[in-house]
mmCIF file of C-alpha atoms and ligand atoms in Angstrom:
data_model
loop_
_atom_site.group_PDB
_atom_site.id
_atom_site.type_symbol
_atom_site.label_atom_id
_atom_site.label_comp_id
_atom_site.label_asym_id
_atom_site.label_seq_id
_atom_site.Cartn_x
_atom_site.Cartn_y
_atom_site.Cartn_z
ATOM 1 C CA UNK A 25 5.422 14.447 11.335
ATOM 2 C CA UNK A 26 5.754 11.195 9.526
ATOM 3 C CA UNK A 27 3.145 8.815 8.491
ATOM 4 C CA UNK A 28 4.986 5.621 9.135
ATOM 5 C CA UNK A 29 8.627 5.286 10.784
ATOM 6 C CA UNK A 30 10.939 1.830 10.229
ATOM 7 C CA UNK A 31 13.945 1.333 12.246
ATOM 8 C CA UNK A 32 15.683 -0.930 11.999
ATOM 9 C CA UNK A 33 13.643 -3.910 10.979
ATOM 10 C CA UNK A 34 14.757 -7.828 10.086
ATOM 11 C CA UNK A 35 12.520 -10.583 9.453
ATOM 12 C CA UNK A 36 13.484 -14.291 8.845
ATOM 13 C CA UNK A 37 11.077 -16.958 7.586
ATOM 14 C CA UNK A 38 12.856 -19.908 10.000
ATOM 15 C CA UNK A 39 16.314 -19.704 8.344
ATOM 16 C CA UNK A 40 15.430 -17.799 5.475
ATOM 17 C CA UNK A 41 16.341 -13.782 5.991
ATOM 18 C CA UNK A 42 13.768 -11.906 4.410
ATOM 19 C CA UNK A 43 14.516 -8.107 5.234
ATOM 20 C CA UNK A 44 17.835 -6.671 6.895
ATOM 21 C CA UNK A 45 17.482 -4.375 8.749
ATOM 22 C CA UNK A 46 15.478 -1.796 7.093
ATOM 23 C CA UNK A 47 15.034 1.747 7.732
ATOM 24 C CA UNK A 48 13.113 4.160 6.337
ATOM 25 C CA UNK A 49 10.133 6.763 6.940
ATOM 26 C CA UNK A 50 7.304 8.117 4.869
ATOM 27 C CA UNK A 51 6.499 11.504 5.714
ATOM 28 C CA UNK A 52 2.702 12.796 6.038
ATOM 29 C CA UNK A 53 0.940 13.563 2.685
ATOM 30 C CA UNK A 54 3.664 11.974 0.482
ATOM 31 C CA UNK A 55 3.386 9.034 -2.206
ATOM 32 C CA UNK A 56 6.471 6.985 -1.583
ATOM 33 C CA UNK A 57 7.175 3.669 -3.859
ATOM 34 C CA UNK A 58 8.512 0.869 -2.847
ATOM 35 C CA UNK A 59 10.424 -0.870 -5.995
ATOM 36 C CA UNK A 60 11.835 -4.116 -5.589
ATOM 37 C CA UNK A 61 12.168 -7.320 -7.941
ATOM 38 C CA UNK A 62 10.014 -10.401 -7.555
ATOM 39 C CA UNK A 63 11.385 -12.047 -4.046
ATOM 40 C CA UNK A 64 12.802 -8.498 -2.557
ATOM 41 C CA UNK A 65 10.800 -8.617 0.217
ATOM 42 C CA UNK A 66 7.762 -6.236 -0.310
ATOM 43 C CA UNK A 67 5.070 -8.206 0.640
ATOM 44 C CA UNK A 68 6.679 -9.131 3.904
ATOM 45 C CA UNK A 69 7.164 -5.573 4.653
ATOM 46 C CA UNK A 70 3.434 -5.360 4.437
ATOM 47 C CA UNK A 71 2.594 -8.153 6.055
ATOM 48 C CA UNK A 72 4.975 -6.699 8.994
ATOM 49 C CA UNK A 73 3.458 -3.306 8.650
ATOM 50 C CA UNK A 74 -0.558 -4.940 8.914
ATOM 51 C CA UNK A 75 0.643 -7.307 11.753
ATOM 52 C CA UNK A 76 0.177 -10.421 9.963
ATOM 53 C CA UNK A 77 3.262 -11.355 11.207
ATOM 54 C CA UNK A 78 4.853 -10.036 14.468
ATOM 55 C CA UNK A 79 7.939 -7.967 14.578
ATOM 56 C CA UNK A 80 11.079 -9.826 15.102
ATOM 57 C CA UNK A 81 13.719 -7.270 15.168
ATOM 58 C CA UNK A 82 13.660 -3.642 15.125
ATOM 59 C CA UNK A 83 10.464 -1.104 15.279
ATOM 60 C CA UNK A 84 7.474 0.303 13.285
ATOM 61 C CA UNK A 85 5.884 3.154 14.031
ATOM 62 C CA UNK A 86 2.629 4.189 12.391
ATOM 63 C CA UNK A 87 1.243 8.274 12.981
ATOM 64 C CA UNK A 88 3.723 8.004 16.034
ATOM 65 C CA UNK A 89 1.893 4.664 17.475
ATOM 66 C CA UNK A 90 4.313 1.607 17.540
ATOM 67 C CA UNK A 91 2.868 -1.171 16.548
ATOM 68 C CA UNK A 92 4.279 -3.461 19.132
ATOM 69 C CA UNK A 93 2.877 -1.384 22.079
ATOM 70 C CA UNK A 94 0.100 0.667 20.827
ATOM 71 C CA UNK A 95 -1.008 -1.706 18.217
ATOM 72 C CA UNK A 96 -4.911 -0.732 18.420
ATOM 73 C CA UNK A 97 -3.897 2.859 17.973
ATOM 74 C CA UNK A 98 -1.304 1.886 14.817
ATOM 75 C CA UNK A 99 -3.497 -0.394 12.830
ATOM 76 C CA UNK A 100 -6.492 2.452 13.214
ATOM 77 C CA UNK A 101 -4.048 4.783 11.205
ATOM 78 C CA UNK A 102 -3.360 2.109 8.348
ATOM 79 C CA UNK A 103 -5.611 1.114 4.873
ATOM 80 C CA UNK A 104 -4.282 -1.887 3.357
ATOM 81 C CA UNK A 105 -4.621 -2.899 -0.505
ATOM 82 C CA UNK A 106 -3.221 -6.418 -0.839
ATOM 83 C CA UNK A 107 -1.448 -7.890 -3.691
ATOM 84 C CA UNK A 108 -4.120 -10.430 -3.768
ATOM 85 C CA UNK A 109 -7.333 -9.265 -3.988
ATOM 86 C CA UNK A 110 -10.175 -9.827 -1.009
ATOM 87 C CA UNK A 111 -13.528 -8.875 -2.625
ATOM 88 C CA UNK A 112 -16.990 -10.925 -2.940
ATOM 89 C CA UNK A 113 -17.314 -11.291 -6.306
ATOM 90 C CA UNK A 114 -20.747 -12.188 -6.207
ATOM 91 C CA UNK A 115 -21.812 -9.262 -3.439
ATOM 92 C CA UNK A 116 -22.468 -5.501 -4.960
ATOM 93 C CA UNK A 117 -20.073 -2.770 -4.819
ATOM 94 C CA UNK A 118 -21.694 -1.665 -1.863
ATOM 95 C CA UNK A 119 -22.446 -5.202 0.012
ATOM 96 C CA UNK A 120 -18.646 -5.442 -0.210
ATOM 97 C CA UNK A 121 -18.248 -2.190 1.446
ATOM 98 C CA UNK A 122 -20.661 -2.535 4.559
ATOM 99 C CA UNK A 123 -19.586 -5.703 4.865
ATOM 100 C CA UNK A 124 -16.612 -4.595 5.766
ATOM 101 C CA UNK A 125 -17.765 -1.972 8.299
ATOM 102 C CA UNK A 126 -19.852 -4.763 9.928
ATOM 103 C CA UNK A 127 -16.674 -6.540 10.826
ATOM 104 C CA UNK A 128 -15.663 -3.272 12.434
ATOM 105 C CA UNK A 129 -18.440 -2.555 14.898
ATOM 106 C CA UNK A 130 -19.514 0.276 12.780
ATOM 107 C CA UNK A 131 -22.635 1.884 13.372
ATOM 108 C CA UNK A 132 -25.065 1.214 10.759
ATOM 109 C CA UNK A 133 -25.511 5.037 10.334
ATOM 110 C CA UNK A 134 -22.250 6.377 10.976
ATOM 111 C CA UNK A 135 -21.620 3.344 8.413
ATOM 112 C CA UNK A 136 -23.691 4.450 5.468
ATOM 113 C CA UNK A 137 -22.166 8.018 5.763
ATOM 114 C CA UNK A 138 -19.068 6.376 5.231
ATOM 115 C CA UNK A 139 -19.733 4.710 2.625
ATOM 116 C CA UNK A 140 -21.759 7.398 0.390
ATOM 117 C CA UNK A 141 -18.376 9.855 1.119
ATOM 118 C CA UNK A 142 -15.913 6.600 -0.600
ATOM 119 C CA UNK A 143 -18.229 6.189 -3.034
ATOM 120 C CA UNK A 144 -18.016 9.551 -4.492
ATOM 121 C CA UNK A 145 -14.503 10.004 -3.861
ATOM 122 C CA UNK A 146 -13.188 6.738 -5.830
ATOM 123 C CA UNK A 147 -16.016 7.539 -8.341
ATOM 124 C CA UNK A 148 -17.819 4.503 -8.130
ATOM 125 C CA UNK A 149 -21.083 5.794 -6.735
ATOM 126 C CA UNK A 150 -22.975 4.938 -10.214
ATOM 127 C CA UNK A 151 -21.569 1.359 -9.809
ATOM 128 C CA UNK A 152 -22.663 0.978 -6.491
ATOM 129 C CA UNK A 153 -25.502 -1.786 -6.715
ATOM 130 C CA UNK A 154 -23.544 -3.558 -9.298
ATOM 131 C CA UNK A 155 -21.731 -7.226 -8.579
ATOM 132 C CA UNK A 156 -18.075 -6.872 -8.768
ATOM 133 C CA UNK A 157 -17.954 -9.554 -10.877
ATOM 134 C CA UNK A 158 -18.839 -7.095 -13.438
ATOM 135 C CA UNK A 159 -16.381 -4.717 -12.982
ATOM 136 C CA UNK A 160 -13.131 -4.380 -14.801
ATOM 137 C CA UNK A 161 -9.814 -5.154 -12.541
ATOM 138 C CA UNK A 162 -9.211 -0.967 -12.374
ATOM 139 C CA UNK A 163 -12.945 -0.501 -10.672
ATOM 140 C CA UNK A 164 -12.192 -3.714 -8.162
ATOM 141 C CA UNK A 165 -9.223 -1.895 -7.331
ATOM 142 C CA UNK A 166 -10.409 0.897 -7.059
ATOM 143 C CA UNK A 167 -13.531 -0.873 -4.716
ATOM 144 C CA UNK A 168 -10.773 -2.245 -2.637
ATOM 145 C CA UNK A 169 -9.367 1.202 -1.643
ATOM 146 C CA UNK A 170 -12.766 2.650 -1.002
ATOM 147 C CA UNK A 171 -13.024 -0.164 1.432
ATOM 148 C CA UNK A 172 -9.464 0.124 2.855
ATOM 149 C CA UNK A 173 -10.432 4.049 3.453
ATOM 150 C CA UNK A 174 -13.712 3.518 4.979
ATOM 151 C CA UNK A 175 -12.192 4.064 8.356
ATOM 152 C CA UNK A 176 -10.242 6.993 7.550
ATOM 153 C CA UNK A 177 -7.007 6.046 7.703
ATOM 154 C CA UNK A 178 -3.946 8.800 7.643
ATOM 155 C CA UNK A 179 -1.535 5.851 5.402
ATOM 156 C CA UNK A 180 -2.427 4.050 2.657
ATOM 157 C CA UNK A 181 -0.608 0.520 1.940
ATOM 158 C CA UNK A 182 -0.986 -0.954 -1.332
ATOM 159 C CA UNK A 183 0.571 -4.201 -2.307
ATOM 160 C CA UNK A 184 1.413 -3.943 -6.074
ATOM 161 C CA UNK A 185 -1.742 -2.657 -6.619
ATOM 162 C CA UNK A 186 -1.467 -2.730 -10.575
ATOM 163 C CA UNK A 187 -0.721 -6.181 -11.171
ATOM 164 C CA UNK A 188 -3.352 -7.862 -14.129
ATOM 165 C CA UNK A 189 -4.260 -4.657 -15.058
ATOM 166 C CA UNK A 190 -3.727 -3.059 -18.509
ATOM 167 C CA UNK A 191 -1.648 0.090 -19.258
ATOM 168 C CA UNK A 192 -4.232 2.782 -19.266
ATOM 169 C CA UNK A 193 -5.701 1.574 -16.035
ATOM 170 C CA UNK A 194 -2.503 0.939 -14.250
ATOM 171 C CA UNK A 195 -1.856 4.719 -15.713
ATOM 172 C CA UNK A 196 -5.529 6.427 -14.352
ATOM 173 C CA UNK A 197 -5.110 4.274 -10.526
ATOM 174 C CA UNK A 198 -1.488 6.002 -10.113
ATOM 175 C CA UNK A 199 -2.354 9.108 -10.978
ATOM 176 C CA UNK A 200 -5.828 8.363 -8.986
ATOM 177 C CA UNK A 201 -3.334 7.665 -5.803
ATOM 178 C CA UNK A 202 -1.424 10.808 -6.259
ATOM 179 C CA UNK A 203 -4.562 12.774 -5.758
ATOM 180 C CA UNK A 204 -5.201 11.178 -3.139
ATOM 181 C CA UNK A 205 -2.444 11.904 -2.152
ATOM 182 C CA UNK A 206 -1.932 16.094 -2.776
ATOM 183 C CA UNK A 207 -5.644 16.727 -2.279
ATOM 184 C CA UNK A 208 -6.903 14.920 0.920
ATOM 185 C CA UNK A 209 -3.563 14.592 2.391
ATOM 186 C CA UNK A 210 -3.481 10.671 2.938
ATOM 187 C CA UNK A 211 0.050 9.283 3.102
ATOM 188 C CA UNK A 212 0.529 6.660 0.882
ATOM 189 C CA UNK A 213 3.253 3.548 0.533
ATOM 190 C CA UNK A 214 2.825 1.742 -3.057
ATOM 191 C CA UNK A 215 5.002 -1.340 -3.357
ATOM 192 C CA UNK A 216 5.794 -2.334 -7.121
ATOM 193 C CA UNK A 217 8.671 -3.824 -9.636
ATOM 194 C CA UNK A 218 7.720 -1.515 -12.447
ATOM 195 C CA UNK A 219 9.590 1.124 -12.572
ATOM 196 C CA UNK A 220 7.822 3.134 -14.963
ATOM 197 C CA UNK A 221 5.167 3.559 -11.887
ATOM 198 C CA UNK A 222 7.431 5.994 -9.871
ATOM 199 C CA UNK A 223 7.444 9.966 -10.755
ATOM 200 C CA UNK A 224 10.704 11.554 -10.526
ATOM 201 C CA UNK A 225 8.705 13.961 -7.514
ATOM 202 C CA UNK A 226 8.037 10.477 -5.742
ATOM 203 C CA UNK A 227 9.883 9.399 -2.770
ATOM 204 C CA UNK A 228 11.527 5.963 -3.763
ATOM 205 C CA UNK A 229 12.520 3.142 -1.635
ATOM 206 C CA UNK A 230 14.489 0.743 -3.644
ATOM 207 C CA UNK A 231 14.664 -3.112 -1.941
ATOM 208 C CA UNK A 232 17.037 -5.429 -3.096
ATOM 209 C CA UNK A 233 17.093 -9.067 -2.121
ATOM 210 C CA UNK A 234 15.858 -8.017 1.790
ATOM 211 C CA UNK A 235 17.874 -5.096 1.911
ATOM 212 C CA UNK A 236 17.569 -0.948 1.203
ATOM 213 C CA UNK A 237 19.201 -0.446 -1.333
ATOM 214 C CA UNK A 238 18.458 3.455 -1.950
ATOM 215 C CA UNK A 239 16.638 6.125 -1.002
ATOM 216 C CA UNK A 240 15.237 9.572 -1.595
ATOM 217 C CA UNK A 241 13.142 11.666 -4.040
ATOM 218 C CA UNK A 242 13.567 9.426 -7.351
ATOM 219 C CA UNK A 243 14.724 11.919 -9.180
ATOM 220 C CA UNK A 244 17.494 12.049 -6.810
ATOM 221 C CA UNK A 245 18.108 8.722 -6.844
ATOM 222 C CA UNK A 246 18.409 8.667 -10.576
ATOM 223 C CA UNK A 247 21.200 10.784 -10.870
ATOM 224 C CA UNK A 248 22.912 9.646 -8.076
ATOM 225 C CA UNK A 249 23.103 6.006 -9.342
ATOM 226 C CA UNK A 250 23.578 6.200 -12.884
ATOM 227 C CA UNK A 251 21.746 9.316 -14.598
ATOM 228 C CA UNK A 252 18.175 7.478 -15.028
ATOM 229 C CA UNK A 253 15.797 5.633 -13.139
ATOM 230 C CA UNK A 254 16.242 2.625 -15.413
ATOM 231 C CA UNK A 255 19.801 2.637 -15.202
ATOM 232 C CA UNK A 256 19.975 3.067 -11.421
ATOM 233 C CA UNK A 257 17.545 0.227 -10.286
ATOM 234 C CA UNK A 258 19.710 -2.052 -12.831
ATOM 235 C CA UNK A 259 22.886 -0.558 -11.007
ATOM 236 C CA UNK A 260 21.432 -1.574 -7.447
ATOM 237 C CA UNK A 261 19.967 -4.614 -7.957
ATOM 238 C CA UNK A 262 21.833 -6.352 -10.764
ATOM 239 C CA UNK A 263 24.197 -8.357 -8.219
ATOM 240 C CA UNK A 264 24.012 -10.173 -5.124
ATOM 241 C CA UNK A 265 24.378 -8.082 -2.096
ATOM 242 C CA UNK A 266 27.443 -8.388 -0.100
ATOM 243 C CA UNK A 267 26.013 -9.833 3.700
HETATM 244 P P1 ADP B 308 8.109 -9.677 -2.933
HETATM 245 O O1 ADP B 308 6.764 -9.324 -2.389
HETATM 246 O O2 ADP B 308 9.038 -8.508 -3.043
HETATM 247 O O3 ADP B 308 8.030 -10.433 -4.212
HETATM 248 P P2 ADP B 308 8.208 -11.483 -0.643
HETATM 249 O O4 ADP B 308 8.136 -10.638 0.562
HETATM 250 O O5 ADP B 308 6.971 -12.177 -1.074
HETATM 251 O O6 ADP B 308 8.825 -10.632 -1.858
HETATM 252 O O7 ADP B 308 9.331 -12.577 -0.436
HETATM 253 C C1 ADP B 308 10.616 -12.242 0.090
HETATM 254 C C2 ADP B 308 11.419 -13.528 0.272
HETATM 255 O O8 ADP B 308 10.840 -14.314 1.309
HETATM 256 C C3 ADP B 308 11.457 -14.404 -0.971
HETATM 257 O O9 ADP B 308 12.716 -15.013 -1.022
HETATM 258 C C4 ADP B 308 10.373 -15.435 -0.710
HETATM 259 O O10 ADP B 308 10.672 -16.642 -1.357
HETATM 260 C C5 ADP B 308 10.450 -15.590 0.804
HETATM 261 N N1 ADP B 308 9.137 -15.924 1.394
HETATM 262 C C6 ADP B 308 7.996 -15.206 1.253
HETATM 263 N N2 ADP B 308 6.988 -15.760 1.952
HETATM 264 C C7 ADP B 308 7.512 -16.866 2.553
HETATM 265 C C8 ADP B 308 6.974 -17.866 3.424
HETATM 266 N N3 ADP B 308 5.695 -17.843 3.807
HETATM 267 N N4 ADP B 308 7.820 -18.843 3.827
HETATM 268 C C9 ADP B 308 9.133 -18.864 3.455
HETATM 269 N N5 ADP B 308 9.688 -17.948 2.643
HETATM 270 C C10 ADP B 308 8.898 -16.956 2.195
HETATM 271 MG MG1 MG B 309 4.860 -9.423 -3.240
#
């Protein structure tokens, strides 16, 4: 069973192609990374994927739901992280949460269990009644994926997810994912242009200027293209693609 199913899928801004007909799944449980340079199109595949923007061309499918016909049923499968980040500085940890559950017609009780069970499982329940303000960029992120789990979600989008933050915590919220990930079973899709944030075990999407370029296990991918990692996304993405 897969997570999240693309067939297919173009997107222009007016004249401008942004993505060519992309195709790709991410089956249940797995961490697959989307690598792409600055301008490849990521962040329009998750603004496609959250229905921000309505599908042109081709189909999504999210836990089996499209998105075009079942989009209730979709989006209550998907947790979003985006690249820029959404949280009230000046609210707690926890105001930011329930906030959040407020705009979702959650019951106050139903709510607080909720938000206890994120807590704990991001680690942040000793931080809880603190302003985000104070928190370093790892904890915010980590407070934005408490909140984009709050309604259980099966996949997990996050939009560069790393960016500002320093090496160590860019290393603990990858690994953080990838638990996630093996232990509770949540599919996850983790867009970045870093490749030393994919795992050879990872399935890798590589985006080039709107199109697929590759993919498969990274590892895979690697030798495939040129041996290593580094000198396969240089391989794929060093030249213009031919329309
Ligand atoms: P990435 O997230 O991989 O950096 P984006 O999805 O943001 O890439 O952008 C893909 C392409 O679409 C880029 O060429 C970018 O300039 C263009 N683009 C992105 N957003 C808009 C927009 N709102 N209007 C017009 N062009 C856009
Ligand atoms: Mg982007």
């Amino acid at each position: 069973m897969n997570a999240l199913e693309v067939s297919d899928l173009s997107f222009a801004y007016g004249a401008r192609e942004a993505l060519r007909q992309i195709h790709f799944s991410v089956p249940a449980g797995r961490f697959a990374a989307l690598l792409g340079p600055n301008g490849a199109g990521k962040s329009t595949l998750i603004a496609l994927l959250t229905r921000l923007y309505d599908v042109q061309r081709g189909e999504i499918r999210v836990g089996g739901h499209s998105l075009r016909t079942s989009p209730r049923q979709a989006l209550r499968q998907l947790g979003v992280v985006f690249q820029q980040s959404t949280l009230d500085l000046d609210l707690s940890v926890e105001q930011n949460l329930r906030y959040h559950l407020a705009l979702h017609g959650v019951s106050r009780r139903q709510g607080c269990a909720r938000v206890d069970a994120e807590l704990a499982r991001q680690q942040l329940t000793e931080r809880r009644h603190e302003r985000v303000r104070n928190l370093n960029g790892g904890h915010r992120r980590r407070v934005e994926i408490a909140r984009a789990l709050l309604h259980e979600p099966r996949l997990l989008l996050l939009d560069e997810p790393s960016v500002g933050l320093d090496p160590a915590s860019r290393q603990a919220l990858g690994q953080h994912i990838r638990q996630l990930c093996n232990e509770h079973g949540i599919s996850v899709l983790w867009t970045t242009h870093l490749l030393d944030e994919v795992q050879p075990s990872d399935d890798l999407l590589i985006v080039h200027q709107g199109r697929l370029v590759a993919s498969g296990r990274a590892e895979d991918v690697s030798e495939e293209h040129g041996g290593s990692l580094g000198s396969a996304f240089h391989r794929l993405t060093a030249s213009g693609v031919a329309a």
